[in-house]
PDB file of C-alpha atoms and ligand atoms in Angstrom:
ATOM      1  CA  MET A 709     -42.968 -29.893  14.237  1.00  0.00           C
ATOM      2  CA  PRO A 710     -45.644 -28.721  11.766  1.00  0.00           C
ATOM      3  CA  ASP A 711     -49.096 -30.165  12.510  1.00  0.00           C
ATOM      4  CA  VAL A 712     -49.337 -31.511   8.968  1.00  0.00           C
ATOM      5  CA  PHE A 713     -46.244 -33.679   9.610  1.00  0.00           C
ATOM      6  CA  ARG A 714     -47.437 -34.841  13.002  1.00  0.00           C
ATOM      7  CA  GLU A 715     -50.817 -35.771  11.541  1.00  0.00           C
ATOM      8  CA  LEU A 716     -49.303 -37.619   8.575  1.00  0.00           C
ATOM      9  CA  ALA A 717     -47.134 -39.647  10.938  1.00  0.00           C
ATOM     10  CA  ALA A 718     -49.981 -40.375  13.355  1.00  0.00           C
ATOM     11  CA  ARG A 719     -52.392 -41.429  10.588  1.00  0.00           C
ATOM     12  CA  SER A 720     -49.762 -43.625   8.971  1.00  0.00           C
ATOM     13  CA  ALA A 721     -48.947 -45.297  12.278  1.00  0.00           C
ATOM     14  CA  GLU A 722     -52.634 -45.915  12.916  1.00  0.00           C
ATOM     15  CA  GLU A 723     -53.034 -47.581   9.508  1.00  0.00           C
ATOM     16  CA  GLY A 724     -50.064 -49.749  10.420  1.00  0.00           C
ATOM     17  CA  GLY A 725     -51.741 -50.834  13.646  1.00  0.00           C
ATOM     18  CA  PHE A 726     -50.185 -48.339  16.061  1.00  0.00           C
ATOM     19  CA  ALA A 727     -52.992 -46.049  17.180  1.00  0.00           C
ATOM     20  CA  GLY A 728     -52.082 -43.085  19.364  1.00  0.00           C
ATOM     21  CA  PHE A 729     -48.594 -42.436  17.966  1.00  0.00           C
ATOM     22  CA  ALA A 730     -47.497 -38.945  19.030  1.00  0.00           C
ATOM     23  CA  PRO A 731     -44.064 -38.241  17.495  1.00  0.00           C
ATOM     24  CA  ASP A 732     -41.863 -35.653  19.148  1.00  0.00           C
ATOM     25  CA  THR A 733     -38.944 -35.876  16.723  1.00  0.00           C
ATOM     26  CA  CYS A 734     -38.448 -35.797  12.967  1.00  0.00           C
ATOM     27  CA  LEU A 735     -35.024 -36.740  11.613  1.00  0.00           C
ATOM     28  CA  ILE A 736     -34.384 -35.570   8.064  1.00  0.00           C
ATOM     29  CA  ASN A 737     -31.724 -37.326   6.024  1.00  0.00           C
ATOM     30  CA  ARG A 738     -30.662 -36.332   2.535  1.00  0.00           C
ATOM     31  CA  TYR A 739     -29.067 -38.864   0.189  1.00  0.00           C
ATOM     32  CA  GLU A 740     -27.140 -38.088  -2.973  1.00  0.00           C
ATOM     33  CA  PRO A 741     -26.480 -40.770  -5.619  1.00  0.00           C
ATOM     34  CA  GLY A 742     -24.126 -43.387  -4.182  1.00  0.00           C
ATOM     35  CA  ALA A 743     -25.036 -42.621  -0.558  1.00  0.00           C
ATOM     36  CA  ARG A 744     -26.171 -45.513   1.597  1.00  0.00           C
ATOM     37  CA  MET A 745     -27.061 -46.325   5.171  1.00  0.00           C
ATOM     38  CA  SER A 746     -25.644 -49.547   6.526  1.00  0.00           C
ATOM     39  CA  LEU A 747     -27.730 -52.008   8.529  1.00  0.00           C
ATOM     40  CA  HIS A 748     -28.507 -50.603  11.971  1.00  0.00           C
ATOM     41  CA  GLN A 749     -31.111 -50.566  14.713  1.00  0.00           C
ATOM     42  CA  ASP A 750     -32.864 -47.345  15.734  1.00  0.00           C
ATOM     43  CA  ARG A 751     -32.309 -47.447  19.457  1.00  0.00           C
ATOM     44  CA  ASP A 752     -31.617 -43.881  20.556  1.00  0.00           C
ATOM     45  CA  GLU A 753     -35.252 -43.465  21.540  1.00  0.00           C
ATOM     46  CA  ARG A 754     -36.332 -43.982  25.114  1.00  0.00           C
ATOM     47  CA  ASP A 755     -39.594 -45.798  24.424  1.00  0.00           C
ATOM     48  CA  PHE A 756     -39.490 -48.735  22.018  1.00  0.00           C
ATOM     49  CA  SER A 757     -43.245 -49.251  22.316  1.00  0.00           C
ATOM     50  CA  ALA A 758     -43.721 -46.433  19.777  1.00  0.00           C
ATOM     51  CA  PRO A 759     -43.190 -47.276  16.099  1.00  0.00           C
ATOM     52  CA  ILE A 760     -40.940 -45.560  13.571  1.00  0.00           C
ATOM     53  CA  VAL A 761     -42.651 -43.845  10.631  1.00  0.00           C
ATOM     54  CA  SER A 762     -40.482 -43.191   7.580  1.00  0.00           C
ATOM     55  CA  VAL A 763     -41.496 -40.986   4.628  1.00  0.00           C
ATOM     56  CA  SER A 764     -39.501 -41.122   1.402  1.00  0.00           C
ATOM     57  CA  LEU A 765     -39.289 -38.254  -1.109  1.00  0.00           C
ATOM     58  CA  GLY A 766     -37.373 -37.784  -4.328  1.00  0.00           C
ATOM     59  CA  LEU A 767     -35.292 -40.491  -5.985  1.00  0.00           C
ATOM     60  CA  PRO A 768     -36.322 -44.100  -5.299  1.00  0.00           C
ATOM     61  CA  ALA A 769     -34.260 -46.216  -2.917  1.00  0.00           C
ATOM     62  CA  ILE A 770     -33.971 -49.849  -1.943  1.00  0.00           C
ATOM     63  CA  PHE A 771     -34.873 -50.199   1.729  1.00  0.00           C
ATOM     64  CA  LEU A 772     -33.285 -53.199   3.432  1.00  0.00           C
ATOM     65  CA  PHE A 773     -35.353 -54.677   6.226  1.00  0.00           C
ATOM     66  CA  GLY A 774     -33.840 -57.519   8.198  1.00  0.00           C
ATOM     67  CA  GLY A 775     -34.481 -59.215  11.494  1.00  0.00           C
ATOM     68  CA  LEU A 776     -33.449 -58.770  15.100  1.00  0.00           C
ATOM     69  CA  ARG A 777     -29.943 -60.076  14.431  1.00  0.00           C
ATOM     70  CA  ARG A 778     -27.539 -58.229  12.183  1.00  0.00           C
ATOM     71  CA  ALA A 779     -26.822 -61.481  10.336  1.00  0.00           C
ATOM     72  CA  ASP A 780     -30.495 -61.980   9.352  1.00  0.00           C
ATOM     73  CA  LYS A 781     -30.832 -61.618   5.601  1.00  0.00           C
ATOM     74  CA  PRO A 782     -32.699 -58.385   4.848  1.00  0.00           C
ATOM     75  CA  ARG A 783     -35.665 -58.206   2.507  1.00  0.00           C
ATOM     76  CA  ARG A 784     -35.489 -55.484  -0.144  1.00  0.00           C
ATOM     77  CA  PHE A 785     -38.290 -52.981  -0.763  1.00  0.00           C
ATOM     78  CA  ARG A 786     -38.262 -50.250  -3.386  1.00  0.00           C
ATOM     79  CA  LEU A 787     -39.368 -46.965  -1.845  1.00  0.00           C
ATOM     80  CA  ALA A 788     -40.593 -44.285  -4.232  1.00  0.00           C
ATOM     81  CA  HIS A 789     -41.535 -40.639  -3.722  1.00  0.00           C
ATOM     82  CA  GLY A 790     -44.391 -40.488  -1.222  1.00  0.00           C
ATOM     83  CA  ASP A 791     -44.009 -43.997   0.165  1.00  0.00           C
ATOM     84  CA  VAL A 792     -44.399 -44.404   3.910  1.00  0.00           C
ATOM     85  CA  VAL A 793     -43.018 -47.291   5.975  1.00  0.00           C
ATOM     86  CA  VAL A 794     -44.168 -48.040   9.516  1.00  0.00           C
ATOM     87  CA  TRP A 795     -42.383 -50.536  11.741  1.00  0.00           C
ATOM     88  CA  GLY A 796     -42.878 -51.294  15.390  1.00  0.00           C
ATOM     89  CA  GLY A 797     -43.958 -53.896  17.894  1.00  0.00           C
ATOM     90  CA  PRO A 798     -41.859 -57.041  17.457  1.00  0.00           C
ATOM     91  CA  SER A 799     -40.093 -55.377  14.497  1.00  0.00           C
ATOM     92  CA  ARG A 800     -39.214 -52.159  16.317  1.00  0.00           C
ATOM     93  CA  LEU A 801     -35.568 -53.158  16.736  1.00  0.00           C
ATOM     94  CA  ALA A 802     -35.198 -54.858  13.360  1.00  0.00           C
ATOM     95  CA  TYR A 803     -31.959 -54.145  11.526  1.00  0.00           C
ATOM     96  CA  HIS A 804     -32.559 -51.955   8.482  1.00  0.00           C
ATOM     97  CA  GLY A 805     -30.675 -49.789   6.034  1.00  0.00           C
ATOM     98  CA  VAL A 806     -30.621 -48.259   2.581  1.00  0.00           C
ATOM     99  CA  ALA A 807     -28.717 -49.641  -0.435  1.00  0.00           C
ATOM    100  CA  PRO A 808     -26.489 -47.222  -2.375  1.00  0.00           C
ATOM    101  CA  LEU A 809     -28.763 -44.717  -4.079  1.00  0.00           C
ATOM    102  CA  ALA A 810     -28.949 -45.106  -7.847  1.00  0.00           C
ATOM    103  CA  ASP A 811     -28.389 -41.970  -9.849  1.00  0.00           C
ATOM    104  CA  GLY A 812     -31.405 -40.297 -11.409  1.00  0.00           C
ATOM    105  CA  GLU A 813     -33.351 -37.104 -11.648  1.00  0.00           C
ATOM    106  CA  HIS A 814     -36.587 -36.680  -9.749  1.00  0.00           C
ATOM    107  CA  PRO A 815     -39.035 -34.205 -11.328  1.00  0.00           C
ATOM    108  CA  LEU A 816     -39.570 -32.343  -8.039  1.00  0.00           C
ATOM    109  CA  LEU A 817     -36.418 -32.918  -5.989  1.00  0.00           C
ATOM    110  CA  GLY A 818     -33.768 -33.460  -8.631  1.00  0.00           C
ATOM    111  CA  ARG A 819     -30.755 -35.651  -7.942  1.00  0.00           C
ATOM    112  CA  GLN A 820     -31.472 -36.571  -4.349  1.00  0.00           C
ATOM    113  CA  ARG A 821     -33.588 -38.511  -1.920  1.00  0.00           C
ATOM    114  CA  VAL A 822     -34.948 -37.033   1.291  1.00  0.00           C
ATOM    115  CA  ASN A 823     -36.129 -39.279   4.106  1.00  0.00           C
ATOM    116  CA  LEU A 824     -38.086 -38.150   7.137  1.00  0.00           C
ATOM    117  CA  THR A 825     -38.342 -40.440  10.147  1.00  0.00           C
ATOM    118  CA  PHE A 826     -40.838 -39.670  12.871  1.00  0.00           C
ATOM    119  CA  ARG A 827     -40.125 -40.949  16.337  1.00  0.00           C
ATOM    120  CA  ARG A 828     -41.119 -40.799  19.954  1.00  0.00           C
ATOM    121  CA  ALA A 829     -37.652 -40.101  21.283  1.00  0.00           C
ATOM    122  CA  ARG A 830     -38.111 -38.419  24.670  1.00  0.00           C
TER     123      ARG A 830
HETATM  124  C1  MD6 B 940     -34.422 -44.528   5.154  1.00  0.00           C
HETATM  125  N1  MD6 B 940     -33.655 -44.283   7.443  1.00  0.00           N
HETATM  126  O1  MD6 B 940     -33.769 -43.545   4.814  1.00  0.00           O
HETATM  127  C2  MD6 B 940     -34.165 -45.188   6.472  1.00  0.00           C
HETATM  128  N2  MD6 B 940     -32.319 -44.336  10.743  1.00  0.00           N
HETATM  129  O2  MD6 B 940     -35.265 -45.049   4.423  1.00  0.00           O
HETATM  130  C3  MD6 B 940     -33.165 -44.738   8.615  1.00  0.00           C
HETATM  131  O3  MD6 B 940     -33.118 -45.905   8.862  1.00  0.00           O
HETATM  132  C4  MD6 B 940     -32.694 -43.805   9.598  1.00  0.00           C
HETATM  133  O4  MD6 B 940     -33.021 -41.881   8.253  1.00  0.00           O
HETATM  134  C5  MD6 B 940     -31.818 -43.577  11.731  1.00  0.00           C
HETATM  135  C6  MD6 B 940     -31.701 -42.230  11.577  1.00  0.00           C
HETATM  136  C7  MD6 B 940     -32.100 -41.646  10.412  1.00  0.00           C
HETATM  137  C8  MD6 B 940     -32.621 -42.432   9.383  1.00  0.00           C
HETATM  138 FE1   FE B 941     -32.901 -46.274  10.952  1.00  0.00          FE
END
């Protein structure tokens, strides 16, 4: 992973209260208008003591952030180009997802959203 990514993720985690985050994985997801991600937990990682750091680029999205049970009503956050979300600790296994992406045109990325999630997976 490029150092600039690793450092962005580590600095973001530290600001969120998780000093010492050393990601070993970056998942990159690309969303076109209409694409969504249903509520899920990120639990493929071995060590849940490390947070998840998510960087959003391109078209804005509504991020759904719920609780530890799927049935918990999620809160909705608008994520714009450059926004970073950090979740961990008691929220590490919170259900979360992305509402269907509204159509639009981003000046740099066009008709898409790109999301990077940094993790300690191994
Ligand atoms: C987001 N992404 O795109 C949230 N989870 O804002 C995720 O929750 C996610 O991008 C698991 C794997 C890839 C992801
Ligand atoms: Fe996820």
